[in-house]
XYZ file of C-alpha atoms in Angstrom:
607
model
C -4.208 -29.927 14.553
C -7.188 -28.254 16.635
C -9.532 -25.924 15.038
C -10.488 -24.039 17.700
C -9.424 -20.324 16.900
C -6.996 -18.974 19.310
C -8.538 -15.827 21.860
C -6.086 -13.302 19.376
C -7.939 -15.115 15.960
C -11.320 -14.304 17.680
C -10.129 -10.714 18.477
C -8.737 -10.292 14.943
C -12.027 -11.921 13.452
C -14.042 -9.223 15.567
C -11.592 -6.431 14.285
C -12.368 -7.566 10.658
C -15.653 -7.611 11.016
C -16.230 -4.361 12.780
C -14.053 -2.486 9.854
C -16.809 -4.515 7.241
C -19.575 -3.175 8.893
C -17.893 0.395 9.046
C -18.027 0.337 5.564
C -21.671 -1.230 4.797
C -25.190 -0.305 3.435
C -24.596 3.527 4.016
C -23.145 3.791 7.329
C -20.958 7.053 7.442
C -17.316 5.250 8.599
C -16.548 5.783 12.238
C -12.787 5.490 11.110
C -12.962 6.226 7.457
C -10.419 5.294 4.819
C -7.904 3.040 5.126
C -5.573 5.500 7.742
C -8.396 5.627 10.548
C -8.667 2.239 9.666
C -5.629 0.990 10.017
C -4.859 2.881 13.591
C -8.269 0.996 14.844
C -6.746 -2.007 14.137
C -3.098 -1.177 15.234
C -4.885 0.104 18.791
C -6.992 -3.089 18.817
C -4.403 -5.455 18.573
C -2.062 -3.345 20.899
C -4.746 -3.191 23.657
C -5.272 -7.331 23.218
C -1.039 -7.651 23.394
C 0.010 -5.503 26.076
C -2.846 -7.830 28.226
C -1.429 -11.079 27.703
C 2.299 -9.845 27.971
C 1.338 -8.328 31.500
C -0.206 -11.403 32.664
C 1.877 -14.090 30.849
C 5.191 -12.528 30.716
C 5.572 -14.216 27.229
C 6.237 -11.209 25.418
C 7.342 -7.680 26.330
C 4.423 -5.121 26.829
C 4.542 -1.835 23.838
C 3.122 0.331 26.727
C 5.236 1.539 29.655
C 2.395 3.187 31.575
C 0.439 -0.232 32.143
C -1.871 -0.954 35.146
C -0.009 -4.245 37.229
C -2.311 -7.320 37.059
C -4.070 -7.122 40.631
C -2.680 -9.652 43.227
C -3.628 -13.114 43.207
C -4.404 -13.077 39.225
C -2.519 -15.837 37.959
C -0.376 -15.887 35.324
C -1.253 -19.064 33.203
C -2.780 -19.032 29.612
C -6.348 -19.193 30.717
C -6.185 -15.940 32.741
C -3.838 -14.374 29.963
C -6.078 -14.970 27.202
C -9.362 -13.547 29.209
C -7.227 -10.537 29.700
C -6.452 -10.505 25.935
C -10.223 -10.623 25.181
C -11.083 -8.134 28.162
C -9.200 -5.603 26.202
C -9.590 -6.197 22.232
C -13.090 -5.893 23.142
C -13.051 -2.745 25.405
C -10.633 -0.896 22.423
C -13.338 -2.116 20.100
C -16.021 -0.530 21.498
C -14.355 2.744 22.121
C -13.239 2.896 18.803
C -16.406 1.220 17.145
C -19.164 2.741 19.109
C -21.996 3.130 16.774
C -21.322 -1.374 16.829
C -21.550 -1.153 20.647
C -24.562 -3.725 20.487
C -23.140 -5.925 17.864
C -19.534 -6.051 19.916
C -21.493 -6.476 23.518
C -23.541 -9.625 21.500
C -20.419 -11.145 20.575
C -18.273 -10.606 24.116
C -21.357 -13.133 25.291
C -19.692 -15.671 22.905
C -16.161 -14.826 23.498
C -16.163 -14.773 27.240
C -17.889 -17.536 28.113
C -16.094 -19.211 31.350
C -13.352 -16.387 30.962
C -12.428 -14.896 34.520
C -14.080 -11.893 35.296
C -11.157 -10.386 37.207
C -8.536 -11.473 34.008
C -11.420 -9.520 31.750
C -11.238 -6.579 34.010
C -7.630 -6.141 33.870
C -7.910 -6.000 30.265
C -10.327 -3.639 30.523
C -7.835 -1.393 32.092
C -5.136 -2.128 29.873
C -7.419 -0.711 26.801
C -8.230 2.190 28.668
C -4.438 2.761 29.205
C -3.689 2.061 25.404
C -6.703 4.549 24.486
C -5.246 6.824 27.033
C -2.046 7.270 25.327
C -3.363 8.292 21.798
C -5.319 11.137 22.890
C -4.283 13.969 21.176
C -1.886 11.838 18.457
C -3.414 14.426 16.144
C -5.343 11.620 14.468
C -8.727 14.153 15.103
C -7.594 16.379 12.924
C -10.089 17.441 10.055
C -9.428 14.597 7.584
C -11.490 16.033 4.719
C -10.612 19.124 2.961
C -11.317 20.774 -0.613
C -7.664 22.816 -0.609
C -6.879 22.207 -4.087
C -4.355 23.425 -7.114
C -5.221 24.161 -10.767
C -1.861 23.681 -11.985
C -0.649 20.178 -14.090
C 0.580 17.725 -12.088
C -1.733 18.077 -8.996
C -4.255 16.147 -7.429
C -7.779 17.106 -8.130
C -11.289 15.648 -7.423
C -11.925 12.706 -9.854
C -14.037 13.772 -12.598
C -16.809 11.420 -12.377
C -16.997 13.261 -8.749
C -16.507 16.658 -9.058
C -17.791 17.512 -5.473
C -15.185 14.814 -4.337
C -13.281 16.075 -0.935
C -9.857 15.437 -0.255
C -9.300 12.949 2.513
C -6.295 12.491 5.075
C -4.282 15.667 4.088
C -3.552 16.141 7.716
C -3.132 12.186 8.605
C 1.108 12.516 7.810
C 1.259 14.758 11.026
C -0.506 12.204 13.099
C 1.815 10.373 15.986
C 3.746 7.039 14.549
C 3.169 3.864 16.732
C 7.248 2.914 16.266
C 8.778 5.382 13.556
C 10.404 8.228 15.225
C 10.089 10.138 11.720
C 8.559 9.862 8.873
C 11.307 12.041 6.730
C 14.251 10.204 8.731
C 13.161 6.417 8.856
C 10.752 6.347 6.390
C 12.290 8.982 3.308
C 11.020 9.124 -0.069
C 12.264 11.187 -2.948
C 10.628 13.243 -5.970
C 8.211 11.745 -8.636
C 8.994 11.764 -12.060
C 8.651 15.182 -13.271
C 5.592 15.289 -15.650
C 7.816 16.029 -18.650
C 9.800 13.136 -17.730
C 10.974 10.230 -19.608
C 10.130 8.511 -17.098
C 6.598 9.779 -16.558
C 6.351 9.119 -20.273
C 6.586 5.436 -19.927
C 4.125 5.068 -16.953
C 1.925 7.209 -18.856
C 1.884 4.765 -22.104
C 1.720 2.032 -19.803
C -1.334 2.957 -17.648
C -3.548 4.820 -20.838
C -3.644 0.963 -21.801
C -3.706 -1.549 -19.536
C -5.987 0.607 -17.115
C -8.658 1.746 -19.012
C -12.168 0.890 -18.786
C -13.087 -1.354 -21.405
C -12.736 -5.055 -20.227
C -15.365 -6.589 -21.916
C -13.674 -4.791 -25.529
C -10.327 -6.302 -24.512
C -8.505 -9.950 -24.873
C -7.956 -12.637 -22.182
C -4.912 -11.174 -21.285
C -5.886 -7.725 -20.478
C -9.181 -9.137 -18.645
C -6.942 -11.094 -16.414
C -5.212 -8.613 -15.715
C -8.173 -6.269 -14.598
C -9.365 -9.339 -12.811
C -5.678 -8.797 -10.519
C -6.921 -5.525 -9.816
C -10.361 -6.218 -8.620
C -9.205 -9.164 -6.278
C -6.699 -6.734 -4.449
C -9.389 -3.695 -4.205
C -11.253 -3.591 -1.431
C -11.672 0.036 -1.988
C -13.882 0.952 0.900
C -16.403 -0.715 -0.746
C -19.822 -2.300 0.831
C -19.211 -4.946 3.098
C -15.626 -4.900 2.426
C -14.015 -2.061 4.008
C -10.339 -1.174 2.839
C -6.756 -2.280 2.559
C -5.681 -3.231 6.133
C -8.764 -5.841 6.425
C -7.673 -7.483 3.604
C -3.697 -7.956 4.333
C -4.956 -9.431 7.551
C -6.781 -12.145 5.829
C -3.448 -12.647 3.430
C -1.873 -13.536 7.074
C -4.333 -15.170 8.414
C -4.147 -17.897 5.366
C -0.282 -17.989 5.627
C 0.441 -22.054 5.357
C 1.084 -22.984 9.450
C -0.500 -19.782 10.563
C -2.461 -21.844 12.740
C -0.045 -23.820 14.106
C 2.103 -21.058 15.711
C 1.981 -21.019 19.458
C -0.769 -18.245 20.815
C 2.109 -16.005 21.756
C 3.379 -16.412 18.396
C 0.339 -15.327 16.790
C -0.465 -12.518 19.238
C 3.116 -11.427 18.286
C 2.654 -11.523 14.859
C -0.945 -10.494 14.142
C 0.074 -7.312 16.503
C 2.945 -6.262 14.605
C 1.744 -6.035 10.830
C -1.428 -3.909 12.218
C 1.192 -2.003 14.107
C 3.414 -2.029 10.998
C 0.002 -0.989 8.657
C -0.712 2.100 11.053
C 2.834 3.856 10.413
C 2.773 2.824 6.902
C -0.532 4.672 6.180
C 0.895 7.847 8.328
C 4.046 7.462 6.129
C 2.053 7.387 3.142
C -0.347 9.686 3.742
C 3.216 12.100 5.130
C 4.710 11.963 1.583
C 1.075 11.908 -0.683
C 0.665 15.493 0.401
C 3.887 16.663 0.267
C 4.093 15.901 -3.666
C 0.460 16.183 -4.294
C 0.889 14.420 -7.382
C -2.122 13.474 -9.411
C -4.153 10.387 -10.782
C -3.768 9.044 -14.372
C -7.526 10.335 -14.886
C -6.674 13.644 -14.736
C -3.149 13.320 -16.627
C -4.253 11.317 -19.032
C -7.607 13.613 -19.804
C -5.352 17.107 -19.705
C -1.985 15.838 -21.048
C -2.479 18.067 -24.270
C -2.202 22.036 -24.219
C -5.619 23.756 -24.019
C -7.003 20.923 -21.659
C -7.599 21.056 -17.868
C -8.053 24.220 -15.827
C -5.281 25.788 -16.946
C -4.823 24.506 -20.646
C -1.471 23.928 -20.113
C -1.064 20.358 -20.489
C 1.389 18.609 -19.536
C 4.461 19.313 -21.764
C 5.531 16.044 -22.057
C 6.178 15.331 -26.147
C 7.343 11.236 -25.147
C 4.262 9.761 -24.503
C 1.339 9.024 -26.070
C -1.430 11.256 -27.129
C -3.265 12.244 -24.123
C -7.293 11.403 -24.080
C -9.870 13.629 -23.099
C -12.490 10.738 -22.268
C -10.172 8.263 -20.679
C -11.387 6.826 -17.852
C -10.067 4.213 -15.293
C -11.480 0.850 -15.067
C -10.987 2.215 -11.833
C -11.105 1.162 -7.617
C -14.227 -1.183 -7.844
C -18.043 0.125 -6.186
C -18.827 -3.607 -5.067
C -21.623 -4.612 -3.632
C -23.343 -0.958 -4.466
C -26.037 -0.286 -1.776
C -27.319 2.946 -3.535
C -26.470 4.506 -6.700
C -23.003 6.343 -6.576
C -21.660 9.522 -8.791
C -24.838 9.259 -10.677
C -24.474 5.391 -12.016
C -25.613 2.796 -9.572
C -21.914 1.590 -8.460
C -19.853 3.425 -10.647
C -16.410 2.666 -9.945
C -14.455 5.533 -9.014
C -10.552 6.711 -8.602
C -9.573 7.296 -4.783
C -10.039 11.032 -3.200
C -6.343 11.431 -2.603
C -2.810 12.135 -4.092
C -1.038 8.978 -6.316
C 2.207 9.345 -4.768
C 2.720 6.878 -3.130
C 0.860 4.132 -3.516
C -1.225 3.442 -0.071
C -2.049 -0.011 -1.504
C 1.726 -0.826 -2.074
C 3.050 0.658 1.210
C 0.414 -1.047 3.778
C 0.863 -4.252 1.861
C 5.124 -4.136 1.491
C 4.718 -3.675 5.442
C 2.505 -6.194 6.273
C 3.793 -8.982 4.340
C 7.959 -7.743 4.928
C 6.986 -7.704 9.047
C 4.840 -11.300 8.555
C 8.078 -12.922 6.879
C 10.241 -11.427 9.298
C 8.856 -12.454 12.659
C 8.429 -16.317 10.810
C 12.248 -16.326 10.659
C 11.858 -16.308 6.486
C 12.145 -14.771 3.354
C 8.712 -13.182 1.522
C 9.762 -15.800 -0.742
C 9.727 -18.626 1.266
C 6.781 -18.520 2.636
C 2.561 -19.314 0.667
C -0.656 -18.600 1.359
C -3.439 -19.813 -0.269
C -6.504 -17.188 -0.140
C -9.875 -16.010 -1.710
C -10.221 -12.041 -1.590
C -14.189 -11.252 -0.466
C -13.962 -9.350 -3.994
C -14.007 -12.606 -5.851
C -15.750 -15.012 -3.011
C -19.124 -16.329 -5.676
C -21.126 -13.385 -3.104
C -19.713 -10.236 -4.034
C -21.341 -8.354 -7.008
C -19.448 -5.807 -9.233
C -20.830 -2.621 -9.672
C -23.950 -3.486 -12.385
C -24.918 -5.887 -9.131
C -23.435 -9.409 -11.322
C -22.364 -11.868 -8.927
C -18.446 -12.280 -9.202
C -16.950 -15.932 -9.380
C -14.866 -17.592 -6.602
C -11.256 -16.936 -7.060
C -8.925 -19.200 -4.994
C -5.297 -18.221 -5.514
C -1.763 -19.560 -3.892
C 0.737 -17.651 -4.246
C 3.763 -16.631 -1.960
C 4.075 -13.039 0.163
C 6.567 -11.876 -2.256
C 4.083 -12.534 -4.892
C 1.823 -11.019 -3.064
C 3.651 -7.514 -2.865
C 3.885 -7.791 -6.492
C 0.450 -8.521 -7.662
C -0.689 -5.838 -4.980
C 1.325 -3.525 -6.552
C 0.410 -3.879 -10.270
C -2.987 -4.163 -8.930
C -3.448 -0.362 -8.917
C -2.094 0.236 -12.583
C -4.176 -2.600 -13.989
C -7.594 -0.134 -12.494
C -6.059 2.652 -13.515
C -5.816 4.237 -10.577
C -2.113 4.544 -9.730
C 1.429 5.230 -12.063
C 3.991 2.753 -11.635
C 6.050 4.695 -9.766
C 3.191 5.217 -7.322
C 3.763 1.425 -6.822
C 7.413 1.085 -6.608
C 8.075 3.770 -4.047
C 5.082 2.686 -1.970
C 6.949 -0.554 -1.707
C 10.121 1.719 -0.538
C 8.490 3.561 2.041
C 6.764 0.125 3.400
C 9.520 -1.533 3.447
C 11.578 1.148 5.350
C 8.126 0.823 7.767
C 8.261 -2.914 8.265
C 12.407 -2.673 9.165
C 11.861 -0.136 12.227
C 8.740 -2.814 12.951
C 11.004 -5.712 12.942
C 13.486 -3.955 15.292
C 11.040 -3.137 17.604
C 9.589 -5.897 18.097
C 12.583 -7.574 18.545
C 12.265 -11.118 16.502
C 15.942 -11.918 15.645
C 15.516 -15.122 18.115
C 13.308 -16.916 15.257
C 15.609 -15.264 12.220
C 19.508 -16.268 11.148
C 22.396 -13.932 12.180
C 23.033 -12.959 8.360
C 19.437 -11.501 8.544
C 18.961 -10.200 11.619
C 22.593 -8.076 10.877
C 20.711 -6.859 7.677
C 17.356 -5.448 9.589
C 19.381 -3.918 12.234
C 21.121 -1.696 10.020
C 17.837 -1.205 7.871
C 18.890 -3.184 5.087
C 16.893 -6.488 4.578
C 17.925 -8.101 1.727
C 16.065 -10.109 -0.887
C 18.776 -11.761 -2.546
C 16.334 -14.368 -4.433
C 14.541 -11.401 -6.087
C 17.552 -11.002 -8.292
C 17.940 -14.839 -9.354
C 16.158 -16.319 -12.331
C 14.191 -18.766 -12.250
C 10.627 -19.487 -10.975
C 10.625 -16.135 -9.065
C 11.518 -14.369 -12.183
C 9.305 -16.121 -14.425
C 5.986 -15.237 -12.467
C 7.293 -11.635 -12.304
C 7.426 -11.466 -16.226
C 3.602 -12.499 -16.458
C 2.863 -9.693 -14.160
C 4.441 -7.515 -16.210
C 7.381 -6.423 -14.346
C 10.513 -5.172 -14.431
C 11.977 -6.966 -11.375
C 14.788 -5.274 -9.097
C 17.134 -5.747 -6.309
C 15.970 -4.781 -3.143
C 18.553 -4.544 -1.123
C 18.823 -1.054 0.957
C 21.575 0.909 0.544
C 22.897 1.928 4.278
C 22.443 5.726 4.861
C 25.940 7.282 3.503
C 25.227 5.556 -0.023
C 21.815 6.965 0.376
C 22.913 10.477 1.071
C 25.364 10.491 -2.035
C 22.862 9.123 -4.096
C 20.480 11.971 -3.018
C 23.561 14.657 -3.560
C 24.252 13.002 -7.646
C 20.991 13.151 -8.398
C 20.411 16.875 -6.986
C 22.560 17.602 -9.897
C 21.441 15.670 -12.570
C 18.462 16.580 -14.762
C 16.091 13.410 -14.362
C 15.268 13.619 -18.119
C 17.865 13.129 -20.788
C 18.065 16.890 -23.004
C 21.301 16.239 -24.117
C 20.677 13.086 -25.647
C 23.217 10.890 -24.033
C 21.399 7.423 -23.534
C 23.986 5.735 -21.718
C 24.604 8.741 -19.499
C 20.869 8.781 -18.360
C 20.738 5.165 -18.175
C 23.432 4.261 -15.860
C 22.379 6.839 -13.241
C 18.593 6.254 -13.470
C 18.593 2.961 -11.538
C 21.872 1.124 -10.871
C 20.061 -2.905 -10.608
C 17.730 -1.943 -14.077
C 18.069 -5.388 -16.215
C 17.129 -4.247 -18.679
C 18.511 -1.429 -21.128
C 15.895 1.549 -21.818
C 17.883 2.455 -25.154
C 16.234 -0.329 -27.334
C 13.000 0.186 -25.918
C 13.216 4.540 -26.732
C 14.477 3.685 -29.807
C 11.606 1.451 -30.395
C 8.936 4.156 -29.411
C 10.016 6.829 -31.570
C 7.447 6.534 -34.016
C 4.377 6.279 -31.297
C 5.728 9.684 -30.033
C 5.233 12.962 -30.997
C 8.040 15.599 -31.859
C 9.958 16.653 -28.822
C 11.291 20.382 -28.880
C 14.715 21.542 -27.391
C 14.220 22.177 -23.610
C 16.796 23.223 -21.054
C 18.618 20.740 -18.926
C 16.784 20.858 -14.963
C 19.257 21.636 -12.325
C 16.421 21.066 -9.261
C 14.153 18.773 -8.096
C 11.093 20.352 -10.348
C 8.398 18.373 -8.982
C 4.933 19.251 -8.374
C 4.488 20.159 -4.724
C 2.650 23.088 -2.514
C 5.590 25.136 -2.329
C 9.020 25.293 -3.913
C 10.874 25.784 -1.263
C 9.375 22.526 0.682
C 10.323 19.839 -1.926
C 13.567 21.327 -2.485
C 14.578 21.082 1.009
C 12.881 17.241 0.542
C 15.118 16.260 -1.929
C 18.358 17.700 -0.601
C 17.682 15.518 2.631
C 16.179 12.745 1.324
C 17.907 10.055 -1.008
C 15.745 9.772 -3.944
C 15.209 6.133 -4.644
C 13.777 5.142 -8.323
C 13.203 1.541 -9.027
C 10.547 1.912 -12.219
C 8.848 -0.585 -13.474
C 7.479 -0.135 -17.170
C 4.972 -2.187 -19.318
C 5.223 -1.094 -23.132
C 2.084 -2.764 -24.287
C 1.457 -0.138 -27.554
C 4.931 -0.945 -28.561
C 4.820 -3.622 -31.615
C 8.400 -3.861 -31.932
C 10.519 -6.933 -31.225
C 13.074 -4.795 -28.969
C 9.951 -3.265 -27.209
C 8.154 -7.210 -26.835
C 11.850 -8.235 -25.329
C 11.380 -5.388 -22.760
C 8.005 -6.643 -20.995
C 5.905 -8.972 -22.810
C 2.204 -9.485 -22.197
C 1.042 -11.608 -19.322
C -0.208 -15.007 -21.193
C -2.032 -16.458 -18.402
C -2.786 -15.443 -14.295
C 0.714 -15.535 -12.758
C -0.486 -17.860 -9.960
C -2.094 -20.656 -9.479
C -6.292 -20.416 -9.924
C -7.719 -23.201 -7.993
């Protein structure tokens, strides 16, 4: 097998790079946080696409208002690829331009002996693609200091109290496939804060993301070790999410033996796929508004926090007003930050949902999907730049190299966990960031129409927006490396939209707590593929818990949220999904240990 890199691997290396260098020693981000990011990339990639489909006819051009190849062009590889590089590179500099040198140094490499006509045409092509997403509402102030005093709201992270709210405005910006974020891509209500749900990601988080690894065993230190490798936080030199889930792809086992088409195909779609998922994100963040586990874990009791209310929540543990988050890692710190030199820090925007979970669920769901396979089915073997033997942590010592293998479902799942392990994120944060990227990477898989590479059983699934994983739900191997992660595994299998819609309608009516004591009651509706019965584990927890007083059952969606009247209207016309996840690490308890038991060793394979 050749390994000369492919024109779209040397466009997707250049895209990489220029989102590193966005992020490094100081520079103020052209396209900053992972949402400018990601719509850099999904333009990129677009721009690069639309070239070689016009000239190859090998794949079917996004764009409908593309420039025709001038006459006499050709239409063989050599003249598509040029095209291909013509354009990545014009996008890139439109869209990079304080890197204008560095990208015009490295077109000299790229286009040696490419035709200059072919790179023209490209040229246009970028122009057309740039053309189109003027005015998508992605220059719309992205930082903003609009926030609320109450409990259960995001606030700036109080190692950085000047902290600035980013992307409020990024859910109104243009989708690249999704017609609508509330229609294809709904999301219910968070746990209220009173919750016994909330209550259980609260206990969960308080210890296993604090900031104390060097005071903590080998398991817990593994575990923060998961959330370092998926970080890449903005941090120097490594820029944020999206760079990273291309890298995950780019090491896929046979990556580099697909056919150029193939990878152009591919490599387009999951940056395509990464750009609605952090508009979909982003949508639903600031419609809940929900806040971090530093600030609900430091003003959980009454007389804490701005308005001394606490949080009302008598189920979980006693709340902490010095917690802090091993939190979203400062590596590689250029100049001191928050007034340590690399302090590590909790992101400047609302938990729910996860942005982490959501970009990765739709990269890795579309990457499976256009192979023809299961998440499952298919490894990669991969060393994140956060644990590459270069990369210091944030006291400037030199991390070790970290080579893992592990499969794309694996992937989504140590991603996810990822956040709670920093501290940074509740589980729930992570489970319906999962929901919302996987409802992303179905309308991706549609349109880009791969059901010629993918059985009829599974094609009929995606069509109707219901891709199932039917291995998730077997034991085995699969369940086994879930179990040393920590989690409570579930079937993922969509319900079609009338099952969602009388889900949405039961639960409208249904207090999400359980006042009137009725375990089973609350258990059966809470989540109908739970293995695992939350009765013991309550029972089990009593005596970690303090005295709960009598409250009145809830009768609406009481969730915080910048006006009543908006998430109630959410929740009556979106179906609430809840898949919860739950690590009871304070529990001692042999009913509590049965539940989730600690991770014993790193889930996957360190080579």
């Amino acid at each position: 097998m050749s390994t000369q890199k492919t024109a779209i691997e040397k466009i997707n290396d250049l895209a990489l790079d220029l989102v590193a260098r966005d992020f490094s020693n100081g520079h103020i981000p052209t396209n900053a946080g992972p949402t400018k990011t990601s719509r850099a990339l999904a333009i990129i990639h677009l721009a690069a696409h639309d070239a070689y489909a016009k000239v190859t006819n090998l794949l079917t051009p996004r764009l409908a208002t593309l420039p025709t190849p001038p006459t006499g062009l050709g239409n063989d590889e050599a003249i598509g690829t040029a095209a291909l590089l013509g354009a990545g590179i014009q996008a890139a500099i439109v869209l990079y331009p304080d890197d204008a040198q560095f990208i015009t140094d490295e077109k000299k490499k790229l286009c040696v002996d490419a035709n200059p006509a072919a790179l023209s045409y490209g040229k246009q092509v970028a122009d057309a693609w740039l053309a189109a997403r003027l005015g998508d509402r992605s220059e719309l102030p992205q930082f903003d200091d609009l926030y609320s005093d109450e409990p259960g709201h995001h606030r700036p992270d109080p190692l950085d109290p000047k902290q600035k709210a980013l992307g409020r405005t990024w859910g109104q910006v243009k989708p690249f496939v999704l017609s609508s974020v509330v229609k294809d891509a709904p999301l219910g209500c968070p746990p209220a804060i009173d919750s016994d749900e909330y209550a259980l990601a609260f206990d969960q988080v308080i210890e296993a993301g604090k900031n104390d690894i060097t005071g903590r065993d080998p398991d817990a230190r593994q575990q923060a070790a998961i959330g370092i490798y998926w970080g890449y936080d903005g941090a120097n030199k490594l820029g944020t999410p999206p760079r990273l889930y291309n890298q995950v792809v780019r090491c896929i086992e046979g990556f580099d033996a697909l056919c150029h088409y193939q990878q152009v195909r591919l490599l387009t779609a999951i940056n395509v796929a990464m750009a609605d998922a952090g508009i979909a994100a982003w949508h639903w963040k600031y419609e809940y508004d929900f806040w971090r586990p530093v600030l609900g874990i430091r003003e959980a009791e009454a007389g804490f926090g701005p308005t001394g209310k606490g949080d009302g929540n008598y189920l979980h543990k006693t709340g902490d007003p010095f917690w802090l988050p091993l939190g979203a890692p400062r590596s590689n710190p250029a100049v001191p930050v928050f007034g340590g030199t690399g302090s590590n820090s909790t992101p400047n925007f609302p938990a729910y949902p996860s942005g982490h979970a959501t970009f990765g669920a739709a990269c890795f769901e579309v990457a499976a999907a256009l192979l023809g396979k299961q998440t499952e089915e298919i490894r990669a073997t991969f060393v994140s730049d956060e644990f590459n033997g270069k990369t210091t942590d944030s006291t400037g010592v030199t991390r070790p190299r970290w080579k893992q293998t592990f499969t794309l479902r694996e992937a989504i799942e140590q991603n996810n966990i990822s956040r709670i392990y920093l501290g940074v994120h509740w589980i729930f944060d992570a489970t319906s960031g999962e929901t919302v990227g996987q409802a992303v990477a179905n309308k991706v898989i549609a349109g880009f129409g791969c059901y010629g590479s993918i059985d009829s059983s599974t094609a009929s699934l995606i069509r109707c927006g219901r891709r199932s994983h039917l291995a998730i739900a077997a034991p085995g191997a699969n369940r086994a490396a879930r179990s040393k992660l920590g989690l409570v595994s579930h079937v993922h299998a969509r319900h079609d939209r009338e099952h969602q819609k009388q889900d949405a309608a039961d639960r409208r009516h249904q207090p999400l707590g359980n006042p009137s004591g009725d375990e089973s009651a609350t258990d059966s509706r809470r989540s109908p593929h739970r293995w695992h019965d939350l009765k013991s584990l309550r029972s089990s927890r009593r005596k970690h818990c303090r005295k709960r007083p009598a409250r009145s059952s809830r009768t609406e969606c009481d969730r915080p949220t910048r006006s009543k009247n908006v998430i109630t209207n959410a929740c009556d016309k979106t179906a609430s999904i809840v898949r919860f996840c739950s690590l009871a690490s304070h529990s001692s308890t042999a009913s509590a240990a049965s539940f989730c038991s600690p991770m014993p060793q790193l889930p996957l394979a360190m080579q």
